[in-house]
Structures are given as structure tokens and as C-alpha cells.
Short mmCIF file of C-alpha atoms in Angstrom, two decimals:
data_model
loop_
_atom_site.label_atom_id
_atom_site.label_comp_id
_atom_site.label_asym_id
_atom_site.label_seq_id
_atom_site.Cartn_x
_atom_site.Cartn_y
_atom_site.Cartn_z
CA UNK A 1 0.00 0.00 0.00
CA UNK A 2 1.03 3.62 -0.76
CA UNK A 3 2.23 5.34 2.28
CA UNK A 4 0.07 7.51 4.04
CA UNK A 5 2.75 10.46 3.85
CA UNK A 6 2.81 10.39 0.02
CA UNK A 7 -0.67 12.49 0.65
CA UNK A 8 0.89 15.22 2.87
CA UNK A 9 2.78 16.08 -0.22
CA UNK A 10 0.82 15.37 -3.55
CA UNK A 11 -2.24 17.77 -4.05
CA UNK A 12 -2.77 15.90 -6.93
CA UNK A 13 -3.41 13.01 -5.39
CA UNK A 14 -5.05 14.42 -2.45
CA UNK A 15 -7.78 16.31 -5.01
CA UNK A 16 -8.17 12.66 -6.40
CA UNK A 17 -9.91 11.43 -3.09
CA UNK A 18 -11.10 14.11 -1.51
CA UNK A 19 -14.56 12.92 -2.00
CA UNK A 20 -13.92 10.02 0.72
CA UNK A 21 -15.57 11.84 3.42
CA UNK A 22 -16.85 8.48 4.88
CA UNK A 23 -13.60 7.52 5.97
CA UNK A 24 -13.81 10.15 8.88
CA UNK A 25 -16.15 7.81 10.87
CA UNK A 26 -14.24 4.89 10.35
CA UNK A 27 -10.92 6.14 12.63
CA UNK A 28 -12.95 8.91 14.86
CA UNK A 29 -16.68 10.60 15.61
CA UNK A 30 -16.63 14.29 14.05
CA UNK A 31 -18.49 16.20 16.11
CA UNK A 32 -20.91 19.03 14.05
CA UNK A 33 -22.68 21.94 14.75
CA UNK A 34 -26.02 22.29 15.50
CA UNK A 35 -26.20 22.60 10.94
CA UNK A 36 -25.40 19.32 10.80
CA UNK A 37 -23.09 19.93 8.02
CA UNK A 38 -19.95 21.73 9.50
CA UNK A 39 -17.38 21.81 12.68
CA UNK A 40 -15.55 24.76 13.90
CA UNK A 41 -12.38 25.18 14.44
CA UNK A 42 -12.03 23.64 18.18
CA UNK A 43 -14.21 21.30 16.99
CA UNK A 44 -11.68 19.98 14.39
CA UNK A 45 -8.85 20.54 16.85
CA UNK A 46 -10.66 18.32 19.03
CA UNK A 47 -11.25 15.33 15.94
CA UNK A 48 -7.63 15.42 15.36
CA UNK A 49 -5.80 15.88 19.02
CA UNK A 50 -4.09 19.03 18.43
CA UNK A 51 -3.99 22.80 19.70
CA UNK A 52 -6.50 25.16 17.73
CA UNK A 53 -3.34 27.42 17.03
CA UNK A 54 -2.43 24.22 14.88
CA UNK A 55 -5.42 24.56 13.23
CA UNK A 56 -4.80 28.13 12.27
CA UNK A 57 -1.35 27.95 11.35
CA UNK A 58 -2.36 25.30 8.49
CA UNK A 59 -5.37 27.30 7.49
CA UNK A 60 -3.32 29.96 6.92
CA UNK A 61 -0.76 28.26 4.72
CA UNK A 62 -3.48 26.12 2.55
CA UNK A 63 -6.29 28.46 2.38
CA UNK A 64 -6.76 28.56 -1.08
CA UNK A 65 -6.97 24.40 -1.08
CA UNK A 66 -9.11 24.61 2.21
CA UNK A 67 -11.26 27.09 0.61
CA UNK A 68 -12.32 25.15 -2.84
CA UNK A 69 -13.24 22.13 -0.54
CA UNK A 70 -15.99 23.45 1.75
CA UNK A 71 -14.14 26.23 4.31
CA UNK A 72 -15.74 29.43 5.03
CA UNK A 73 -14.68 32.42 7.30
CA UNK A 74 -18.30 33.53 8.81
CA UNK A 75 -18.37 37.06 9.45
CA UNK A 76 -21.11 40.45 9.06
CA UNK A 77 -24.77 39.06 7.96
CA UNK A 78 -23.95 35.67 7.82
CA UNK A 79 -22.59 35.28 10.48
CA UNK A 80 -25.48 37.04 12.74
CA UNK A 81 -27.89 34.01 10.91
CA UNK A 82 -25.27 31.66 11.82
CA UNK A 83 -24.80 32.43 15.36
CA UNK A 84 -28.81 31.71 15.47
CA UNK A 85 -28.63 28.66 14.15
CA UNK A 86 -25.45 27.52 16.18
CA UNK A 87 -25.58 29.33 19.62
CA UNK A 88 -22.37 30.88 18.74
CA UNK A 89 -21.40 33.74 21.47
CA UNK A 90 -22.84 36.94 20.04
CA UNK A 91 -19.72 38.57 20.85
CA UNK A 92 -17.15 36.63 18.13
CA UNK A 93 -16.67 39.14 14.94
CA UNK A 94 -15.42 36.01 12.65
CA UNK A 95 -16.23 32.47 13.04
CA UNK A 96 -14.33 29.51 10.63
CA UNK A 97 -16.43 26.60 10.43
CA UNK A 98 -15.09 23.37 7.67
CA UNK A 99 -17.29 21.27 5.43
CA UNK A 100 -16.54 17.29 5.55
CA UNK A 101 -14.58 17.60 2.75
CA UNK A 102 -12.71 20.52 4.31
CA UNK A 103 -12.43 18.44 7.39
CA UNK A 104 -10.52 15.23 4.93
CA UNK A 105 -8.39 18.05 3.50
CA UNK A 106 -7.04 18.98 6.42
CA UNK A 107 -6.63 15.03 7.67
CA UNK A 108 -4.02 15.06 4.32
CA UNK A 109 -1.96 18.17 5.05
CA UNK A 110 -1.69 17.66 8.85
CA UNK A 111 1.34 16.34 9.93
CA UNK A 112 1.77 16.23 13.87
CA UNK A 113 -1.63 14.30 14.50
CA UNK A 114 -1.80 10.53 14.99
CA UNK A 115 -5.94 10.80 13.82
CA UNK A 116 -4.82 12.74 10.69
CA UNK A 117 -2.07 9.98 10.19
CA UNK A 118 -4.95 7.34 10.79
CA UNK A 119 -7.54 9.11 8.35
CA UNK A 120 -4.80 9.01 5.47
CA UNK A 121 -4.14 5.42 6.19
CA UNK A 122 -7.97 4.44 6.03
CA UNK A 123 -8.03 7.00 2.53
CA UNK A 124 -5.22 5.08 0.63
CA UNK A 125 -7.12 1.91 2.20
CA UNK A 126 -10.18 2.64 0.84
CA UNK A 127 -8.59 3.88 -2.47
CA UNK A 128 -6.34 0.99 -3.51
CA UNK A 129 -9.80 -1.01 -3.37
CA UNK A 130 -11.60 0.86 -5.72
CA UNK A 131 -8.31 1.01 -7.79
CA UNK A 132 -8.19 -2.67 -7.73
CA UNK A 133 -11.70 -2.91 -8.81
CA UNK A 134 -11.49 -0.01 -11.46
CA UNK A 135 -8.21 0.29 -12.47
CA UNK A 136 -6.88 -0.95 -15.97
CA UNK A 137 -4.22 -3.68 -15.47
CA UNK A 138 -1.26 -2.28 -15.95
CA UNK A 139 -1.69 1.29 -14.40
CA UNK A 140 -2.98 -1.30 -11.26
CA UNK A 141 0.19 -2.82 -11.62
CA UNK A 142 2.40 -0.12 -11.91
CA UNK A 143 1.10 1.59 -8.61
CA UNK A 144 1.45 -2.03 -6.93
CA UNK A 145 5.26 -1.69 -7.89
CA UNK A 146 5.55 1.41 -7.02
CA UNK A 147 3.75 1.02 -3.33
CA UNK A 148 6.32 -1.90 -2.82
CA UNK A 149 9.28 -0.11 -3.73
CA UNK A 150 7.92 2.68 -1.61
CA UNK A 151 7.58 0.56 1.64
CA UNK A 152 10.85 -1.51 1.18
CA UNK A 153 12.86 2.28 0.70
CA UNK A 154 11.22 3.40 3.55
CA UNK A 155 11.88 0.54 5.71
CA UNK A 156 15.55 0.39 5.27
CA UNK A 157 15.86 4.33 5.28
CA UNK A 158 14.04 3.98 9.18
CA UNK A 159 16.37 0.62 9.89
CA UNK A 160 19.82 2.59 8.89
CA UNK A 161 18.89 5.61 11.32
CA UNK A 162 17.47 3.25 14.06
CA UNK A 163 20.79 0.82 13.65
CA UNK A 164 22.95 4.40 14.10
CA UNK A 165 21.30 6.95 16.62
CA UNK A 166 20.62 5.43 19.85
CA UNK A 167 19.44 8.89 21.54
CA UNK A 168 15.48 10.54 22.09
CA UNK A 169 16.14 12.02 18.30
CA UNK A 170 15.83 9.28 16.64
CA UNK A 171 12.13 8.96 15.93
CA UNK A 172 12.06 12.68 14.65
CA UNK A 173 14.87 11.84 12.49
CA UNK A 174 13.99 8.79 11.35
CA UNK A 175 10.21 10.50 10.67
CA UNK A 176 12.49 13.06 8.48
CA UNK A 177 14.28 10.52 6.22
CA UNK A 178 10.32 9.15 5.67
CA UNK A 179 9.50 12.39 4.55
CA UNK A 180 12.68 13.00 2.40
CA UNK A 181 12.01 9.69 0.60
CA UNK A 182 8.49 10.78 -0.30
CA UNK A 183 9.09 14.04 -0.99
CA UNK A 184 11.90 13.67 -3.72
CA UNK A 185 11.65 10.42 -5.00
CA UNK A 186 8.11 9.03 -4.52
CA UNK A 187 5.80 11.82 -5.74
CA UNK A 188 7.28 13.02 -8.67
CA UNK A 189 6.62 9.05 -9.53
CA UNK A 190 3.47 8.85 -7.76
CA UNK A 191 1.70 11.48 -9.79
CA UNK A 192 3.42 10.31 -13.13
CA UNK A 193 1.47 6.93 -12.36
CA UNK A 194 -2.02 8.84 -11.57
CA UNK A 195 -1.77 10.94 -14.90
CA UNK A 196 -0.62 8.37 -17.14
CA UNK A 197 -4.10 6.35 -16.26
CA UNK A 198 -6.86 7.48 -19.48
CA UNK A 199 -9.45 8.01 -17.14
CA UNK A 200 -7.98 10.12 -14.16
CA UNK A 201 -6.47 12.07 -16.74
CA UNK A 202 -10.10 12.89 -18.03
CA UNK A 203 -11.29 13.64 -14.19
CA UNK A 204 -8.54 15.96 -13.28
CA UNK A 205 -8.94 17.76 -16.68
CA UNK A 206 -12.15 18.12 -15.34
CA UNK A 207 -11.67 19.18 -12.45
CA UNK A 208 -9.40 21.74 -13.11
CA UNK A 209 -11.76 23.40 -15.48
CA UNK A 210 -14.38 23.33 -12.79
CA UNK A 211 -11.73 24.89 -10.16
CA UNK A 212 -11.12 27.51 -12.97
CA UNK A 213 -15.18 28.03 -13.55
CA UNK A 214 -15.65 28.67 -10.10
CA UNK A 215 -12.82 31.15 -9.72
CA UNK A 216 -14.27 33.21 -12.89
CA UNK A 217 -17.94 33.42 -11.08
CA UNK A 218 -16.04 34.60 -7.87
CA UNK A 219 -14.36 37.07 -9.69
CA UNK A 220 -17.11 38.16 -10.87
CA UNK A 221 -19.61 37.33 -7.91
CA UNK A 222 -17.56 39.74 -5.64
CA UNK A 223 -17.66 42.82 -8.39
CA UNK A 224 -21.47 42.38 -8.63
CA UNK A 225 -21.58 42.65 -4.65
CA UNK A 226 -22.35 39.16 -3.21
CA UNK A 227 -24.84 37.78 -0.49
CA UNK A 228 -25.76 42.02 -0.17
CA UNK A 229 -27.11 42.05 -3.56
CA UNK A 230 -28.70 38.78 -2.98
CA UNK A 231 -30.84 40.41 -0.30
CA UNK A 232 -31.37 43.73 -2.51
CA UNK A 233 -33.48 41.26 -5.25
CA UNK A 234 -37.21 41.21 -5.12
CA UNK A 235 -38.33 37.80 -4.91
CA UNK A 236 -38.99 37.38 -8.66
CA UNK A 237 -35.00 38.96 -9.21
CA UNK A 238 -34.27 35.84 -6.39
CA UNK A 239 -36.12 33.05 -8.64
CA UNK A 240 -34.36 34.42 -12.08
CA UNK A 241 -31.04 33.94 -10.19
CA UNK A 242 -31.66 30.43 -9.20
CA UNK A 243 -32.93 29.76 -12.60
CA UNK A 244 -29.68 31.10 -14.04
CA UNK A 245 -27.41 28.90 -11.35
CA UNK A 246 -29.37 25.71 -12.91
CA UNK A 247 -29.05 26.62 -16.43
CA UNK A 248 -25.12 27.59 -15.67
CA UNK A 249 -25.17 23.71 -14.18
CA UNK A 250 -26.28 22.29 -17.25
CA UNK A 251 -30.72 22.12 -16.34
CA UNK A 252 -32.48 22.35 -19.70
CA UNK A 253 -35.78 23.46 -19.98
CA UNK A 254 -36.09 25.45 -16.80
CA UNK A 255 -39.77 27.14 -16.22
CA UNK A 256 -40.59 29.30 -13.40
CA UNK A 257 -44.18 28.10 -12.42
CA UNK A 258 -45.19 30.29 -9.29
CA UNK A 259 -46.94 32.37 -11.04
CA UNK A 260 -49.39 29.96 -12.66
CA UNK A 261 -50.65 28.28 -9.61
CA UNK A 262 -50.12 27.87 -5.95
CA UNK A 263 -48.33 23.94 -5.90
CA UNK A 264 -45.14 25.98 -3.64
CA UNK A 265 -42.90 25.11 -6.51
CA UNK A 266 -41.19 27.70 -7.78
CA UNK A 267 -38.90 26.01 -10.98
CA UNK A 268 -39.20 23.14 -12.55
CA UNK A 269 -36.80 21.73 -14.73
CA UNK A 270 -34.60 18.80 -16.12
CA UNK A 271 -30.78 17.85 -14.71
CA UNK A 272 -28.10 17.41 -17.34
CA UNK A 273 -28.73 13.88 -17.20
CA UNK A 274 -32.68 13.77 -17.36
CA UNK A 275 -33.88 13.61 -13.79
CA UNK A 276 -36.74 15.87 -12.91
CA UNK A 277 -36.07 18.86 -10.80
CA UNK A 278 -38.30 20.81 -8.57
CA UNK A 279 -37.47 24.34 -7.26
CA UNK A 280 -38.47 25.86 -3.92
CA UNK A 281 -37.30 29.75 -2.99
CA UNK A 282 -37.30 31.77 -0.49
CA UNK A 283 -36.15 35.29 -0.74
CA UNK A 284 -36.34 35.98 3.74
CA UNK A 285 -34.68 38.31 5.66
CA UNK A 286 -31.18 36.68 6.49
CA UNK A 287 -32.41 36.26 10.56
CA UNK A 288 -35.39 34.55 9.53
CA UNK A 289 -35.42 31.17 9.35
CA UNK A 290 -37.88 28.33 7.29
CA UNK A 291 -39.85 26.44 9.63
CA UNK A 292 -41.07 23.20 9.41
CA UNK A 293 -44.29 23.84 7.91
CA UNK A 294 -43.41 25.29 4.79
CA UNK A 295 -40.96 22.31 4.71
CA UNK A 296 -43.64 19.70 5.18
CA UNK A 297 -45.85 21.62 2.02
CA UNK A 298 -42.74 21.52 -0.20
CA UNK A 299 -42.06 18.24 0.24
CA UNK A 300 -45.58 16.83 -0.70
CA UNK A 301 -45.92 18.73 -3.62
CA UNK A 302 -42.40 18.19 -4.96
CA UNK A 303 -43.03 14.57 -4.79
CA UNK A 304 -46.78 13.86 -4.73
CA UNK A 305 -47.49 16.64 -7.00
CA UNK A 306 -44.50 16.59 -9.63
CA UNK A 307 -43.02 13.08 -8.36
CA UNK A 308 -39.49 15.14 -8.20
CA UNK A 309 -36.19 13.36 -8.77
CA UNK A 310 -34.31 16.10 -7.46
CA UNK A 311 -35.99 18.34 -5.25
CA UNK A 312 -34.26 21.72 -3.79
CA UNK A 313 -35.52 24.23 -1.43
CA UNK A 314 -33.54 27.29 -1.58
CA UNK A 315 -33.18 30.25 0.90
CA UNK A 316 -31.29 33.31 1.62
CA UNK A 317 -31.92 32.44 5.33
CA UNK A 318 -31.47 29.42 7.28
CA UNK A 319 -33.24 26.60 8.13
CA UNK A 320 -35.07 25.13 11.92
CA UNK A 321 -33.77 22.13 12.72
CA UNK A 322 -36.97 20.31 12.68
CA UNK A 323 -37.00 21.60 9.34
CA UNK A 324 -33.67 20.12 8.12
CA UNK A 325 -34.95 17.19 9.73
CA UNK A 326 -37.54 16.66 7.18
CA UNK A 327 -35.21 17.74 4.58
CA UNK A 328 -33.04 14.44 5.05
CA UNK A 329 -36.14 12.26 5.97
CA UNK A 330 -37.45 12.94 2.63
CA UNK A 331 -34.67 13.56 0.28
CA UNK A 332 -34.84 17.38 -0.16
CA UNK A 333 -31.61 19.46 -0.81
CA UNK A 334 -31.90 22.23 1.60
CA UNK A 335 -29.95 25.00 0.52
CA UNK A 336 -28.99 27.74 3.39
CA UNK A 337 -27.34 31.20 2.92
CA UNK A 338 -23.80 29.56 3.15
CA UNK A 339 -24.64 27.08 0.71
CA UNK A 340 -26.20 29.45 -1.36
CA UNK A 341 -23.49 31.64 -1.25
CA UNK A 342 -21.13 29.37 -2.29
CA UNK A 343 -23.36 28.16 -5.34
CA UNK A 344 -23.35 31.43 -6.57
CA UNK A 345 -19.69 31.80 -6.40
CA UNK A 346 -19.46 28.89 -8.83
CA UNK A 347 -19.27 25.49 -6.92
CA UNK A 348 -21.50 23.48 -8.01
CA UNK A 349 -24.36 21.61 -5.78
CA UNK A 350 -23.54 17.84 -5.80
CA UNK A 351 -27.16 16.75 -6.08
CA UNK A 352 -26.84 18.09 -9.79
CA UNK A 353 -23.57 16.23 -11.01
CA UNK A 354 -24.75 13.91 -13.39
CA UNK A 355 -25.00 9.93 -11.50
#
């Protein structure tokens, strides 16, 4: 198997599997805020047994990577709805809270954290199965060479220091000649053997251009003035906008319908690969929230009604509890302010990637 530190230093490889958010549960619990969706900052500090200056200092030197996979620095507006929501101390000015994925991407840049080291081990688990099961032959046998080489190296690297320091260095140092190894010799090769595979050459291609797409709609998401012109829309402006973020996500035939009856569906619409859509919005004030009720009506005519595939309810507020609670009972995509936010800055929502 490919060592776990191989990750710590490949962001190619690490934006290969940063979908694996289930591996989380397998080494640790993840505690989440009251959302559901996201931890804080002493929350992850917690997860992973480390200080929350830690934390910080990695933010601060990944942001950009951190940022693309789900991590958002609360503050103004949002932040008021947020502290709502989350009980947050009405006093804090800023408030960093990380997505799953956000919460992986950290597991693979964290060095001084026996969870993180865990969590990468678990991820390169979980990966060389599906590579074993998916791979063409012999790409799967190339990395198998490779991941012996790698462990044999690495072994007698760690046996020469062990055999020749006898004092409390020799861990560190033998942890150093680990990282040397991977750093200069094993990831240049690594990533040769990811990109010379057909088919992850196609997803990163892709991948990139989507990292590119959503850097053009920040660009221009932040000239055209963000959540605060959001909240400036009338509620027909609101529905047009949503109808644009479907069409930009490749939705075909996308008809606003609240005005021709009162069925609490605002857009209705295909996916890029043919599933049925159904559009809720909201245009509140950002410290209202959506209660359960209009959850509950939603829901029955999304799937009674119109038999949805995809159903979304989308708000520039946030959501009750008991009202996210029938969201995932029932299959419904609620979308809050954050998530919102972050749709309109170009990311697209995962519940419309084609299956």
C-alpha cells in the first residue's frame, strides 16, 4: 500500500480522493454543529488531538486548497444568521467553520496528529480497493510496484537511522528521512502513475476546469456585490437567479411556475442527465429562518405533486432544525445562505452532477 505520507505532499493526489468523506467515521466521531453539516475550528482541533493554534497555522498556509473544498470564514450578515442557528457567542466578529470535505483536506496536510495519520491510512485503504476494482491492469500494476518499492525504501531508510542513533532524536529523524524519501523520489513518480491512467487524466482535466469556472464566477460574484445584492433582489429577481445557477449547471428546460398556480414550486426543470427537478425559494430576511411547515408543504408537492427526482428548497436564510430534519427524511436538498453563497460563487451543488 502507498504510504500515508505520500498524501501530505501530492495535491494531486489528495484532489483525487477528496470525495472520501466516509472515511472520517471509520478512525474517529466528528463532532458538528447544531447545521449538521460543518465543525468549527475547536471542533476539528478536538477530531484530530491538536492545539486550535495548529489549526490556524495550516489554514493559513493552505487556504486557497481549504477554501475550494468546503471552508468558510463567517463574518457580518452571515454570520449574525449563523450564530442563530449555532448558539455561537454573540460577541465573536469572525467564526471559521469546515465542510466534511474541508475536514478530509485537512486530515491530508496535517502532519503532527496521529488521527490525521490514521484518516490518510484508512483514505489510501479505501482507495487501492476501488483502484483494484477499477483500475486498468497495468496502471494497477504499476502503482502495486511502485507502493512496494515505496515501503521496502522506507523501511531500510528507518532501519539505517534506528541501527545508528541510539538517543530521544531518533524517531524525529527517522520521521524526516520518511518524509525525504516521499518528498523527492516518490511523488514526482506517484503522480506520473495517476496521470498516465486514461481516465484520471479525463477527471482531473475536469476538475481543473471546474476549479477555474468557479474562480471566474467569484471574480465576478464579488464585483457584482455578493450575499448584499442577494438580499437587494425582489423575490422574482431571487427566482431568475436560481434559474440562471441551474441553467449555468447544465438544467435544460427550466420554467418558473409560481406564477401559474399555488403547488409551492417555484422552478421546474430537467438535470443534465434527465432527472426531474423541482425548485423551492425563499427570498427571507437573512435572521429569519424556514420552519417546518413550509418544509412539510414543499415536500408533498415536490413529490406527490411533480413526483421530483431532485428536489431543492432554496433560501437566503437558514433553516429550523426540525426543518432540516424533514429535509433528510425525505430527500430534499436544503440550501442555506452559506450554501447558497457558495453556489453562486461557482461550486457546483452535488445533487446536480450527473450519477
Amino acid at each position: 500500500m502507498v504510504h500515508e505520507g505520500v498524501l501530505l505532499e501530492s495535491k494531486t493526489l489528495r484532489e483525487s480522493v477528496v470525495e472520501r468523506t466516509e472515511v472520517l467515521d471509520k478512525v474517529k466521531k466528528l463532532e458538528l454543529l447544531p447545521d449538521d453539516r460543518h465543525t468549527s475550528t475547536a471542533g476539528l482541533a478536538a477530531y484530530f488531538e491538536v492545539g486550535v493554534e495548529a489549526i490556524k497555522s495550516l489554514v493559513k498556509d493552505h487556504r486557497d486548497e481549504l477554501e475550494s473544498n468546503g471552508y468558510w470564514l463567517l463574518s457580518g450578515p452571515e454570520l449574525r444568521s449563523f450564530k442563530d442557528l449555532c448558539g455561537i457567542d454573540p460577541r465573536v466578529r469572525s467564526y471559521a467553520i469546515f465542510s466534511r470535505r474541508a475536514v478530509l483536506n485537512v486530515a491530508m496536510l496535517l502532519r503532527d496528529s496521529e488521527v490525521a495519520r490514521q484518516v490518510r491510512t484508512h483514505l489510501l485503504d479505501a482507495e487501492e480497493r476501488h483502484r483494484a476494482a477499477h483500475s486498468h491492469p497495468p496502471v494497477d500494476n504499476l502503482v502495486h510496484s511502485l507502493a512496494a518499492w515505496l515501503d521496502e525504501h522506507i523501511a531500510r531508510m528507518v532501519a539505517e537511522h534506528l541501527s545508528q542513533i541510539t538517543d530521544e532524536r531518533t524517531v524525529q529523524i527517522a520521521e524526516d528521512a520518511v518524509r525525504t524519501v516521499v518528498g523527492k523520489s516518490v511523488v514526482p513518480l506517484l503522480n506520473l502513475t495517476i496521470q498516465s491512467d486514461s481516465e484520471q487524466r479525463r477527471q482531473l482535466s475536469e476538475l481543473r476546469e471546474e476549479i477555474n469556472q468557479v474562480k471566474r464566477v467569484q471574480r465576478m460574484w464579488t464585483a457584482t456585490g455578493g450575499m448584499a445584492a442577494m438580499d437587494a433582489m425582489t423575490w422574482r429577481e431571487f427566482e431568475d437567479h436560481i434559474a440562471g445557477l441551474c441553467r449555468r449547471d447544465g438544467c435544460v428546460s427550466v420554467a418558473n411556475t409560481s406564477a401559474n398556480s399555488d403547488l409551492s414550486a417555484d422552478l421546474v426543470c430537467r438535470t443534465a442527465d434527465g432527472r426531474l427537478l423541482v425548485v423551492q425559494c425563499k427570498h427571507f430576511a437573512p435572521h429569519r429562518k424556514v420552519e417546518s411547515g413550509e418544509m412539510q408543504k414543499f415536500i408533498g408537492m415536490a413529490k406527490v405533486e411533480y413526483e421530483a427526482d431532485v428536489a431543492l428548497f432554496v433560501t437566503t436564510s437558514l433553516f429550523s432544525p426540525a426543518a432540516l430534519d424533514l429535509a433528510a427524511k425525505h430527500g430534499v436538498t436544503a440550501v442555506h445562505r452559506g450554501l447558497l453563497e457558495a453556489w453562486s460563487a461557482g461550486t457546483r451543488l452535488q445533487v446536480l452532477r450527473p450519477g
